[in-house]
XYZ file of C-alpha atoms in Angstrom:
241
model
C -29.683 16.938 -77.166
C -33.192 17.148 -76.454
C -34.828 19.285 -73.336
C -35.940 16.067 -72.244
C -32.823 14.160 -72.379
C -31.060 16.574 -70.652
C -33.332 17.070 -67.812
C -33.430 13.302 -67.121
C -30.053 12.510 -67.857
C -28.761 15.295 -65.259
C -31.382 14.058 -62.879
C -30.055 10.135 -63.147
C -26.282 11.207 -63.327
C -26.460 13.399 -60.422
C -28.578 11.295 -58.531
C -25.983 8.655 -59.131
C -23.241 10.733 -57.870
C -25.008 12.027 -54.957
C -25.897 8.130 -53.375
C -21.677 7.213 -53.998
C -20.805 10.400 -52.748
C -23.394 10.888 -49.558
C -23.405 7.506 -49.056
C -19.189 6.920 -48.911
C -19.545 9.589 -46.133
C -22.211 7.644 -44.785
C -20.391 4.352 -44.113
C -17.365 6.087 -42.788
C -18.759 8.060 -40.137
C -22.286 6.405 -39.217
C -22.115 4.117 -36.169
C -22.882 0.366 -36.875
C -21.488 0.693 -40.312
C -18.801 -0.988 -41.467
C -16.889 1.202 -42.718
C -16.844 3.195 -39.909
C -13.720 5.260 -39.617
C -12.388 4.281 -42.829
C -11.063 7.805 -43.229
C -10.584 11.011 -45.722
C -8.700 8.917 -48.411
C -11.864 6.230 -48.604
C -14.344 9.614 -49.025
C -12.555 11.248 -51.387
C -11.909 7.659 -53.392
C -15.810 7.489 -53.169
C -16.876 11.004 -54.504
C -14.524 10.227 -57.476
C -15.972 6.865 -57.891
C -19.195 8.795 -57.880
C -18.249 11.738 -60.751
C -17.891 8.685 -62.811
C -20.399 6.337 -62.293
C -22.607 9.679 -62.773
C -21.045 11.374 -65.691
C -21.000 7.698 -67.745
C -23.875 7.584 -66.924
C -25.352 10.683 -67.923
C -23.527 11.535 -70.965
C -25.291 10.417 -73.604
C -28.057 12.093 -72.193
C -26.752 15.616 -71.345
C -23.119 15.287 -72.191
C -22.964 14.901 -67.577
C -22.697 18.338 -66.643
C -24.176 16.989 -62.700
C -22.450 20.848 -61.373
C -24.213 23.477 -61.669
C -21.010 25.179 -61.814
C -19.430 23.262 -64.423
C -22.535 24.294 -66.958
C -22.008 28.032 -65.703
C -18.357 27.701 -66.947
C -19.427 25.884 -70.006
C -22.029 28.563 -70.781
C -19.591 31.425 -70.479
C -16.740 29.813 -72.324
C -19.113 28.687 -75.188
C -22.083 31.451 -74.700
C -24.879 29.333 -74.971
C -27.242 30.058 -72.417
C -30.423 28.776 -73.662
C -29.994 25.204 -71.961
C -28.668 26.371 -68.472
C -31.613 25.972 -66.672
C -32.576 22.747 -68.005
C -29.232 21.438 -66.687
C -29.517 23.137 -63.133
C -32.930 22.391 -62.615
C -32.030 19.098 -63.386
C -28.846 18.776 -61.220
C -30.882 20.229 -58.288
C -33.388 17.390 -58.889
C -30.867 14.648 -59.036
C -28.998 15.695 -56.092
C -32.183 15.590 -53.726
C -33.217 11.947 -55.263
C -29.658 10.675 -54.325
C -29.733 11.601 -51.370
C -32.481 10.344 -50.237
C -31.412 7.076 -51.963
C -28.616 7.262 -49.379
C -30.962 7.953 -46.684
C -32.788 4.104 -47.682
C -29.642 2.583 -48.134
C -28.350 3.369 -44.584
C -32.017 3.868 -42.572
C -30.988 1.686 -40.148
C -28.038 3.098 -39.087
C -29.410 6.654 -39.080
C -32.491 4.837 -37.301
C -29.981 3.752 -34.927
C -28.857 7.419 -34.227
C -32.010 7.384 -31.926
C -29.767 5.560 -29.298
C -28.637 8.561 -26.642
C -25.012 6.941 -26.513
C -24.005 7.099 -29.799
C -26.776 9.942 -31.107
C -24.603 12.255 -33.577
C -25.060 15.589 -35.934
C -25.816 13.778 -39.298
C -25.484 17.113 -41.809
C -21.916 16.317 -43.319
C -23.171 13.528 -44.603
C -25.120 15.072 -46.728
C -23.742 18.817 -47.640
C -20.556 20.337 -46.505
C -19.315 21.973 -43.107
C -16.007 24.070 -42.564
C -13.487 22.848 -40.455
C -12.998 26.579 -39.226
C -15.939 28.433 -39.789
C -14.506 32.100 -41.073
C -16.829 33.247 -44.035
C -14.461 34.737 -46.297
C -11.416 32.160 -45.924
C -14.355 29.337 -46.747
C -15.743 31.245 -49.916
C -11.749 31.699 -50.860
C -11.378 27.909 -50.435
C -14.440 27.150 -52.172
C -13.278 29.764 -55.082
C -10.057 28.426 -55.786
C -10.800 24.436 -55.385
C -14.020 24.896 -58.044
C -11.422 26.748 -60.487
C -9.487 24.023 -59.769
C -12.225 22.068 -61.170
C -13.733 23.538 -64.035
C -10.841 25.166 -65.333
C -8.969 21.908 -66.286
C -12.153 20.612 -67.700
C -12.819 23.308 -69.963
C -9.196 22.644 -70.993
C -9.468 19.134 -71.388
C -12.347 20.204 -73.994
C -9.076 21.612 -76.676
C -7.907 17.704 -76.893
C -10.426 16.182 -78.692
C -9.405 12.293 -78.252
C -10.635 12.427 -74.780
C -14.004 13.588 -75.700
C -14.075 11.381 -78.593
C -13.048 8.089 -76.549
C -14.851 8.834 -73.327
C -11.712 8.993 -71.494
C -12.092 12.869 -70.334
C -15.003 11.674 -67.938
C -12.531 9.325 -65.979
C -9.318 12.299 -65.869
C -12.328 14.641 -64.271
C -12.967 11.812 -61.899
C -9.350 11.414 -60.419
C -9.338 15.041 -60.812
C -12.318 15.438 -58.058
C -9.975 13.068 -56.044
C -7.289 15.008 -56.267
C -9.359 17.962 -55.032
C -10.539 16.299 -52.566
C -7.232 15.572 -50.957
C -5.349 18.657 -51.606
C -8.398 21.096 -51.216
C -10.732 19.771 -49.390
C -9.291 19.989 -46.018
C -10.758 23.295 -44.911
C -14.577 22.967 -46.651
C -14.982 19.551 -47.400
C -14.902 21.069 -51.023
C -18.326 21.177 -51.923
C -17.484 22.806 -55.752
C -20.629 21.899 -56.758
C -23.892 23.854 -55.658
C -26.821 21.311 -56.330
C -24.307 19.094 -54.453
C -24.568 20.699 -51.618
C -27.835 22.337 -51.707
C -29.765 19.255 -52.183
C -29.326 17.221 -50.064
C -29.174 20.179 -47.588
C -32.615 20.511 -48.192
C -33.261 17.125 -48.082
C -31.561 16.911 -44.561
C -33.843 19.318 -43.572
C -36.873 17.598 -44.425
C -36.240 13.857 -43.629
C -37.075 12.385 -40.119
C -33.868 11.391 -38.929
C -33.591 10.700 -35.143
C -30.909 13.442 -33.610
C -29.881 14.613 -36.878
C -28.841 17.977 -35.602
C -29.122 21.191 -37.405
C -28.725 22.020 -41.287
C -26.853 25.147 -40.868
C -28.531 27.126 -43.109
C -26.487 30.111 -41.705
C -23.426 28.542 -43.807
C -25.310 27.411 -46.835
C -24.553 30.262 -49.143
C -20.775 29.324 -48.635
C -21.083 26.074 -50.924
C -23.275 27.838 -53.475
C -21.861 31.527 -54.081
C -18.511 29.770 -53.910
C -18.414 27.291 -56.684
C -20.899 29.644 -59.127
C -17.495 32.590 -58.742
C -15.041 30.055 -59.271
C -16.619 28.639 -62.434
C -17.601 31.997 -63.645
C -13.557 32.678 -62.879
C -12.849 29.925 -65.056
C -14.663 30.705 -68.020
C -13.129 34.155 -68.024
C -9.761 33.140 -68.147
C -9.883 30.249 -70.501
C -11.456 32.697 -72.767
C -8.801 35.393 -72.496
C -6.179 32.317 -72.154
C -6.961 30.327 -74.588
């Protein structure tokens, strides 16, 4: 894989994932959408349906890495380092162009946030927000449900019919649903930095009427999180198997 084919192919996949992903969140808690109030089971159906859509899309490109965590776990397992950046740099990228993609695709309802009556806090649309905010039980959560990520797909790596037929990319995907409905109660199981830092910034920057604050205070959470849990992972596929 060339530099260039892995830059734009992390850009495009993440991008990808980011719009289903943002924008599932979008339609189930935006007012006028409707969706609305669709519930966790829809979201977490909708990030999946994004991993895939993204990683198809992006793997004959860069192999869909679209988590900065999953190429630190990759790196460590493998020790090739030499491409990481391309991939992160890329991921970061992605993940800021899809979510402003989901900004276009629902600017009228966020337009419509303007409205005093139904004016809400628009962040957890696009990053992540703890349902308790306590520091060190959120960076536990975010630990554990990334290793319960990248660990499995490092594993999946030893059977190589599911590389060879494409089918690995859709077991990841109903393995980010499954996350998302066992783990992601507590965090909203960001396990994915460029994920969450993204579109973060990209909340940040966008004019959206009574969008509340991005919470930078909880930021780290999302990122330190995921990057120890992958860099968990590596370790212990490499002394497990």
């Amino acid at each position: 894989m060339s530099n260039g084919d892995i830059f734009v192919g992390e850009v495009i996949g993440t991008a990808i994932l980011i719009l289903f992903g943002a924008g599932v969140v979008a339609a189930v808690v935006l007012n006028y959408s409707k969706a609305k109030d669709a519930g966790w089971v829809v979201i977490a159906l909708g990030w999946g349906f994004g991993v895939m859509a993204g990683a198809y899309t992006a793997a004959p490109l860069s192999g869909g890495h679209l988590n900065p965590a999953v190429t630190l776990g990759i790196a460590i397992d493998t020790g090739e380092w030499d491409k990481v950046h391309l991939y992160v740099a890329g991921q970061m990228v992605g993940a800021m162009l899809g979510a402003v993609l989901c900004w276009l695709v629902y600017y009228a309802q966020f337009q419509a946030n303007s409205e005093e009556d139904i004016a809400q806090p628009t962040l957890g649309i696009f990053s992540t927000a703890p349902a308790i905010r306590h520091p060190v039980a959120n960076l536990i959560t975010e630990i554990i449900a990334t290793m319960g990520l990248v660990l499995p797909i490092l594993a999946f790596g030893l059977t190589k019919g599911l590389g060879e037929s494409g089918t690995a990319i859709l077991i990841v995907s109903f393995l980010v649903v499954g996350i998302g409905l066992s783990l992601g109660g507590p965090t909203g199981y960001a396990i994915n930095p460029a994920r969450d830092l993204g579109p973060r910034i990209v909340h940040a920057l966008l004019p959206i009427p009574n969008k509340g604050t991005s919470d930078w205070g909880y930021a780290w959470v999302p990122v330190v999180g995921p990057l120890i849990g992958a860099a968990l992972s590596g370790l212990v596929f490499n002394a497990a198997f």
